[in-house]
Structure formats: C-alpha cells, structure tokens
Short mmCIF file of C-alpha atoms and ligand atoms in Angstrom, two decimals:
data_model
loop_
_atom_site.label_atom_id
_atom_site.label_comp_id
_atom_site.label_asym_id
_atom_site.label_seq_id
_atom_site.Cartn_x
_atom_site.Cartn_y
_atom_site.Cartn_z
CA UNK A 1 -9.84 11.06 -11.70
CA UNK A 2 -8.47 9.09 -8.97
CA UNK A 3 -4.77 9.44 -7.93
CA UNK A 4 -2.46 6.52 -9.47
CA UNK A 5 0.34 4.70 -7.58
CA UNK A 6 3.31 2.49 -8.13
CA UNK A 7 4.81 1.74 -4.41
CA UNK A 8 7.30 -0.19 -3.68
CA UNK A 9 7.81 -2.01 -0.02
CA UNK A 10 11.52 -2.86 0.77
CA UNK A 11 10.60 -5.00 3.65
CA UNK A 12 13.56 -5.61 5.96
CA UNK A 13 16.16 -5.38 2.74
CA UNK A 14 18.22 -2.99 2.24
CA UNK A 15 21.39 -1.03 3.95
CA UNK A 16 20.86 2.74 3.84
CA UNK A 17 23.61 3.78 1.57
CA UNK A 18 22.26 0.79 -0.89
CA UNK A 19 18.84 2.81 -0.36
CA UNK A 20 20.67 5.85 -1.38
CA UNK A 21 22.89 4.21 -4.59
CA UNK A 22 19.22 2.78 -5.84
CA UNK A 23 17.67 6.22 -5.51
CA UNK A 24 20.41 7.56 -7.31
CA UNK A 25 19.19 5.55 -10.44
CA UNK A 26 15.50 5.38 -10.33
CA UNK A 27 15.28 8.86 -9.30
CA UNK A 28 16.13 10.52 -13.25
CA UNK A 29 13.83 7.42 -14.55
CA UNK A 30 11.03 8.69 -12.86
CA UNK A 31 11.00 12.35 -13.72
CA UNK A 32 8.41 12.43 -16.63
CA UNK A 33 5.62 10.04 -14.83
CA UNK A 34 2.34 11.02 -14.05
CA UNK A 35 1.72 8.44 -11.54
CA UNK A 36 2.78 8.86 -7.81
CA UNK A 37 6.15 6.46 -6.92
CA UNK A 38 5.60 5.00 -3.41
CA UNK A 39 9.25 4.13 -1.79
CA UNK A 40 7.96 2.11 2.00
CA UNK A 41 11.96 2.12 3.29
CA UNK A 42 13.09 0.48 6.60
CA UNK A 43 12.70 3.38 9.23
CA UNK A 44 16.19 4.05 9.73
CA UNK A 45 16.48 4.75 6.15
CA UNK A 46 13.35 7.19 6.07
CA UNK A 47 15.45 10.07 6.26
CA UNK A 48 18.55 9.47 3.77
CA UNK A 49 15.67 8.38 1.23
CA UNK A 50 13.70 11.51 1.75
CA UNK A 51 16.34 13.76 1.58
CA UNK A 52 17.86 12.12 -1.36
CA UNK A 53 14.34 12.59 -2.77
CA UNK A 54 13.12 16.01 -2.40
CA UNK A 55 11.60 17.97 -5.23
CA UNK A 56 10.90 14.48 -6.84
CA UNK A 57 7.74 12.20 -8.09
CA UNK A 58 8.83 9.81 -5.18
CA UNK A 59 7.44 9.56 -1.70
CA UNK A 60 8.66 8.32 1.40
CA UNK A 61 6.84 5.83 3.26
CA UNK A 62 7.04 4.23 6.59
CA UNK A 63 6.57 0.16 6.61
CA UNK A 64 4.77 0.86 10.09
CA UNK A 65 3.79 3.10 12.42
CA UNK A 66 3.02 2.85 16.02
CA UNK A 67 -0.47 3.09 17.39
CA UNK A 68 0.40 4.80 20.37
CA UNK A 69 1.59 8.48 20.83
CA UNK A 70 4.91 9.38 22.87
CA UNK A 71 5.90 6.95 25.65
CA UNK A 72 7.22 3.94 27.18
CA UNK A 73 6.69 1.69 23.84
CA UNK A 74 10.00 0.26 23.76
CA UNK A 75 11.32 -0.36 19.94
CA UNK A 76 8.06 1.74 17.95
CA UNK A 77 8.05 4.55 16.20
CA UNK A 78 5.26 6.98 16.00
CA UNK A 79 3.56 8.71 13.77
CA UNK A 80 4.92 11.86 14.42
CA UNK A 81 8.59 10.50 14.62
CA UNK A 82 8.36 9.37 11.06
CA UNK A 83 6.70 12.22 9.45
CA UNK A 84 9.69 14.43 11.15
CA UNK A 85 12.47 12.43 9.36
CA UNK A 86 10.49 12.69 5.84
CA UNK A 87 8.06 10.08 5.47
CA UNK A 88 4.19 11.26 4.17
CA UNK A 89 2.90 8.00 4.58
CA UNK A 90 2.81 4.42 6.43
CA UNK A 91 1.72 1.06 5.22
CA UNK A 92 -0.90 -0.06 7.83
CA UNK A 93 -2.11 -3.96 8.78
CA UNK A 94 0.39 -5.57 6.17
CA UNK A 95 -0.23 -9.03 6.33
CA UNK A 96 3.32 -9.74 7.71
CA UNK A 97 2.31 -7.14 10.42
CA UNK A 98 -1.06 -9.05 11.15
CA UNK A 99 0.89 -12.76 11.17
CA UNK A 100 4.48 -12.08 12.51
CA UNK A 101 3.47 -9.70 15.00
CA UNK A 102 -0.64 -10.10 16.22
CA UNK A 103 -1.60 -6.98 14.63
CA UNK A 104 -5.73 -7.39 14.19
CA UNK A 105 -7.66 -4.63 12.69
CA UNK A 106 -8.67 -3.13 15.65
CA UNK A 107 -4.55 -1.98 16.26
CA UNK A 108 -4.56 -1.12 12.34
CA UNK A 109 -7.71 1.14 12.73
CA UNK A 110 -5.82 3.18 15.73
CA UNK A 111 -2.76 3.25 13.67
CA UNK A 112 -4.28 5.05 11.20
CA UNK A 113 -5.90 7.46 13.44
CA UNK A 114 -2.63 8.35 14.61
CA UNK A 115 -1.28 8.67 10.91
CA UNK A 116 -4.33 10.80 10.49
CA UNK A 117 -3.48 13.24 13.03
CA UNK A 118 -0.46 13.41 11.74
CA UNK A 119 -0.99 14.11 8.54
CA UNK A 120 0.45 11.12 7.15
CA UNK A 121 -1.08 8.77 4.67
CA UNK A 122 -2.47 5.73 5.10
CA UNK A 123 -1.32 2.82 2.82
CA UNK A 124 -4.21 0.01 4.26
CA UNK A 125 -3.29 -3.43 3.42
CA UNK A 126 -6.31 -5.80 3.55
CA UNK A 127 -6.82 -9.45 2.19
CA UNK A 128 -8.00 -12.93 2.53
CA UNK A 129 -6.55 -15.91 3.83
CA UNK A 130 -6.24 -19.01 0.98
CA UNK A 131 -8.48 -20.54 3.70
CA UNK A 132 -11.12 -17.25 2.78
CA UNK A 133 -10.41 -17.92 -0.80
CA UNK A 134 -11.41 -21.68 -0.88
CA UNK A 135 -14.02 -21.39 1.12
CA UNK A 136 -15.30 -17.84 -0.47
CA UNK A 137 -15.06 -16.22 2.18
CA UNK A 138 -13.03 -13.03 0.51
CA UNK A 139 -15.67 -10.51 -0.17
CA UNK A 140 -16.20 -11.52 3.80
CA UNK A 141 -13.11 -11.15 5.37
CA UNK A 142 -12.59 -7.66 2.65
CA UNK A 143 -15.65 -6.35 4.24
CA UNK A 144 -15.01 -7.40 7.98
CA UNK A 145 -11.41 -5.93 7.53
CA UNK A 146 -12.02 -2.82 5.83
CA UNK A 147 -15.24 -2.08 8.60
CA UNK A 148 -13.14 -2.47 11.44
CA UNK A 149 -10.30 -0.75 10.43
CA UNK A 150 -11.90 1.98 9.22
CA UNK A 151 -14.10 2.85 12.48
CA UNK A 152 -14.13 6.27 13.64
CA UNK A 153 -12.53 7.40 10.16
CA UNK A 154 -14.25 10.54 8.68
CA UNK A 155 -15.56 10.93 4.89
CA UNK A 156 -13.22 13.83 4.80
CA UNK A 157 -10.37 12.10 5.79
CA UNK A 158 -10.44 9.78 2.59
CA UNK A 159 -7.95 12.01 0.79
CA UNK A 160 -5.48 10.36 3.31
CA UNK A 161 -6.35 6.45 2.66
CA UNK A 162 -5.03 4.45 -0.30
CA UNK A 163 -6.28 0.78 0.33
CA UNK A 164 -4.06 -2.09 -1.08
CA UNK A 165 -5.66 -5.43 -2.15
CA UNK A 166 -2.87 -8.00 -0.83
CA UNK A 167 -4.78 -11.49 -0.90
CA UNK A 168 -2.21 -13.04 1.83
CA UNK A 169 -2.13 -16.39 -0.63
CA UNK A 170 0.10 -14.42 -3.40
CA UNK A 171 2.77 -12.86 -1.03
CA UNK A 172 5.95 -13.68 -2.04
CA UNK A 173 4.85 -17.16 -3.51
CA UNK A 174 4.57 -16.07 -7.18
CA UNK A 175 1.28 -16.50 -7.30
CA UNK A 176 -1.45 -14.32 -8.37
CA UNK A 177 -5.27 -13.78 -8.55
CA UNK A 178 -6.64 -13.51 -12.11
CA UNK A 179 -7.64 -10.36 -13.38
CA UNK A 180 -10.97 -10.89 -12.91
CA UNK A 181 -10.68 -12.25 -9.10
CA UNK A 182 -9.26 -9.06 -8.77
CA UNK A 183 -12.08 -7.02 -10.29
CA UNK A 184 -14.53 -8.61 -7.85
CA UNK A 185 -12.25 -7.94 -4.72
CA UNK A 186 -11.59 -4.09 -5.75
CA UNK A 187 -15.48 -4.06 -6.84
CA UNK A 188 -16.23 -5.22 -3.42
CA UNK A 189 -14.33 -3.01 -1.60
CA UNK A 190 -15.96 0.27 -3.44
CA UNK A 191 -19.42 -1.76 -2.36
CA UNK A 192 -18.05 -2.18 1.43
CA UNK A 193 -17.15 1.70 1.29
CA UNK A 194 -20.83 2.73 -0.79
CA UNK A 195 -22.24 1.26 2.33
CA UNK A 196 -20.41 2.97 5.04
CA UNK A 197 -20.05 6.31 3.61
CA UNK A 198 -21.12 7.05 0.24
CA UNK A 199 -20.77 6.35 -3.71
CA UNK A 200 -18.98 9.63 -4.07
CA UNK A 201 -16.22 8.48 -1.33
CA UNK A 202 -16.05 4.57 -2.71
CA UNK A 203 -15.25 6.32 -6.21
CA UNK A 204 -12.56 8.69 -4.91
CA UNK A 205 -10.34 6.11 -2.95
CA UNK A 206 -7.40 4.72 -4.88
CA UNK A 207 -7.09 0.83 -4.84
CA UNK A 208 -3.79 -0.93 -5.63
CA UNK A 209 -2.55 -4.06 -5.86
CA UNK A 210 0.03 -6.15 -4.12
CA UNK A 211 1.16 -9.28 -4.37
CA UNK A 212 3.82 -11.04 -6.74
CA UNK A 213 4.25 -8.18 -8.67
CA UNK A 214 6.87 -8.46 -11.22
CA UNK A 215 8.11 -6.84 -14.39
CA UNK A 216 7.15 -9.22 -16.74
CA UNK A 217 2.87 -9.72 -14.79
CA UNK A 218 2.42 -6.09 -14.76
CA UNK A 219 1.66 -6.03 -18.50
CA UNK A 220 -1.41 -8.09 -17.53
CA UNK A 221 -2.90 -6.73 -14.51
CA UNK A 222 -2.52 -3.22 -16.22
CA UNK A 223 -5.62 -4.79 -18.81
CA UNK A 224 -7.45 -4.45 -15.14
CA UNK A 225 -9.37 -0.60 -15.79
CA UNK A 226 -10.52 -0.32 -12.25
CA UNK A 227 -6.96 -0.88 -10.64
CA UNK A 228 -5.32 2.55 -9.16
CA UNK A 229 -1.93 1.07 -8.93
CA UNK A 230 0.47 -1.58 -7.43
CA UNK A 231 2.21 -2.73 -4.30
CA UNK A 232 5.71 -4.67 -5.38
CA UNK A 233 7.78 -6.43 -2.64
CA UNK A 234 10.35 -8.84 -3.81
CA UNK A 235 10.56 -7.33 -7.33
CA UNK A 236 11.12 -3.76 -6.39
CA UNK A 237 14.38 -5.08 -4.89
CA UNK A 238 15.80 -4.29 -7.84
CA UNK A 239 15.88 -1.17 -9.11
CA UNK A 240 15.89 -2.18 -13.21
CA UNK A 241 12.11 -4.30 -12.20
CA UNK A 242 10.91 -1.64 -10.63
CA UNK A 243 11.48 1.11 -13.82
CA UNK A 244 10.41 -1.34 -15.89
CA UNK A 245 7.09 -1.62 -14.07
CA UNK A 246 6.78 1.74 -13.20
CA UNK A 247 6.79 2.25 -17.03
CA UNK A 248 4.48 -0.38 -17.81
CA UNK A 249 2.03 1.14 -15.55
CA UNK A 250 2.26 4.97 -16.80
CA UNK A 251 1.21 3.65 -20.06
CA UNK A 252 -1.92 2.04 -18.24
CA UNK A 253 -5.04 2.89 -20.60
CA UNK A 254 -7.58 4.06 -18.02
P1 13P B 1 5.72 -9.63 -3.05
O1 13P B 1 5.62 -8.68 -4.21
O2 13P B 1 7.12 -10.03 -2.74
O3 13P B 1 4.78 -10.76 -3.21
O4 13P B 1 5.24 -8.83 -1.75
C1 13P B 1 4.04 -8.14 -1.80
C2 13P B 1 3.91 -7.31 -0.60
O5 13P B 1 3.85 -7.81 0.51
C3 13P B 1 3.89 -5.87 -0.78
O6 13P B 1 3.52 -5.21 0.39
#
C-alpha cells in the first residue's frame, strides 16, 4: 500500500505568525486522517511551522533546497540547514524553480542527492510544457525529466522520493488535465521507473498531483484510483480549502 499525501505549497505567501494562526486551525482538523499532510512553508517559516507542529499528521517541507553543501552560495540554503530547523522534506525542480530561476534537471538531480544525504525527502516536481502537450510530447519530456533527475539515485533510496505530476500548462491558470490525461502521465511515469529500476520500485513510489487544485475539483480527480495524492498552491492559501480537500481526499476509495 503506497503512502498517501495531501501537500500544500505556500509559495512566497505568507508572514510567519499568519503561518502559525493557520496551523493553529488546520492542525485539530487533521488529527483523525490517515493520509500524510505536506505543509512546503517559506524557509524562514520552517521552524515556527515545525515547532508549532510536532507530534502531528503534518510535515514540514522546504520549497527548495540548495544543491551545494556549506559555502560561499550567497542567499541558499542547504540541505542540512533546513532539516536542522524542522523540515523532513524539500520540493525539488518546481516548475517556477526550472522557469524563474534556470534550474534544469541536471541541478534538480544533485539537489536531491543532497536531500538524500540528508535524510530529507524528496518532493520531485516534473511536467510538460503546453508546447509538449500539443505536440505530444509529454510521455517524452516525463521520461527525459524523470531519467535525468533521477541519475545516480539508488533503488533503496525510493522510500525518500514522492514524484509530483505538475503539467506546467495548469499552474495557477485554473486549468486542469482530465482524469484520464492524468492516468496516462502517472502510468507513464511507473513505465519510465519499470525501466530504470524495477516493477517492484515503480509500484512503491507515491505519485501526486499538482496543479489547480481546489476544493470544489478534488471530488473529481479523487475518481482517479492510481493517484497517491495532491500538490495545492493557490487553494491551500486558505486554510478552510485546504480541510475541505484534505477531507475529500481521506475518503478517496482506493
Ligand atoms: P496551483 O495550485 O496554484 O495551480 O499551484 C500548483 C503548484 O505549483 C503546486 O506546487
């Protein structure tokens, strides 16, 4: 039975004691869930929200994580910084990473390695372009990605990878794959993964989704039996959203 998730990614939103006040509610909503709540906080706020969430269902992510160890890297954070103020995981290659700030997969590959060491997990954000997508090139770009950013990663390892499906089309702009698009990318990525380990790893890695999430969607793309869980940006700004699809997803059949 693979490991479900409902993560939320704050972006660059958020003061730390409005971190702290929304904790304060979602925390006693989330008590009774079986799933795993994901909170990816600004890094200044990594250690108010883990603190404020000990002995909880939630975990503290990083947004980022530097692929370098200690040094003269002006402005980054590395791994072991974060995981020393709380966090247990990082979001890796997020598509606002990869555009704003020329991350390619080859810095998202040594990122992880440095989560890895560590001890951190590894939230990997992969996706295609709406150029991919009209000129089906997804299950392309999905396999290029998820190869190159996965180089010199160990079968054993895999307990510390979640992979998130973000098709860069249907960030922030409301609009989403269907269900079945979605199918065929998670189906491809547990193909990409049969081929460079095994079956046994492919079926053991969690696969979310993320992209226009909302409240009111989630009832649909919970009908989807091979999704693990979901990445929410905009709508897990609010804290009432984010319940609300935190509790449409526990009741996910499968
Ligand atoms: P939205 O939910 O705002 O589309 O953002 C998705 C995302 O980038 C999550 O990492």
């Amino acid at each position: 039975m693979r490991k479900k998730y409902v993560i939320a990614n704050f972006k660059m939103n958020k003061l730390d004691s409005e971190i702290e006040e929304y904790l304060s509610t979602l925390i006693p909503l989330t008590v009774a869930g079986t799933s795993q709540i994901v909170l990816a906080v600004p890094s200044v706020s990594i250690k108010t929200a883990s603190t404020k969430c000990k002995d909880t269902n939630i975990m503290i992510s990083a947004q980022n994580v530097s692929e370098h160890d200690f040094g003269s890297y002006t402005g980054e954070n590395n791994a072991e910084m974060i995981k020393a103020v709380g966090a247990s995981a990082t979001l890796v290659g997020h598509s606002e990473r990869r555009g704003g700030y020329g991350e390619n997969d080859d810095i998202a590959n040594k990122k992880i390695l440095c989560a890895l060491k560590s001890g951190l997990v590894s939230i990997l954000c992969i996706g295609e372009t709406i150029f991919d997508r009209k000129n089906n090139l997804t299950e392309k770009a999905i396999k290029s990605q998820l190869t190159s950013c996965l180089k010199s990663i160990y079968a054993n390892e895999f307990n510390h990878i979640v992979i998130a499906y973000e098709p860069v089309w249907a960030i922030g702009t409301g609009v989403t794959p269907t269900n079945q698009e979605i199918e065929q990318s998670i189906k491809c990525i547990r193909s990409v993964l049969t081929d460079i380990y095994d079956e046994d790893i492919a079926n053991s890695v969690s696969i979310v989704y993320g992209g226009s999430v909302t409240d009111l969607n989630i009832r649909e793309l919970v009908k989807i039996s091979s999704l693990d869980g979901v990445l929410v940006g905009g709508a897990s700004l609010s804290c009432e959203k984010f319940s609300k699809i935190i509790s449409i997803f526990e009741k996910k059949k499968n």
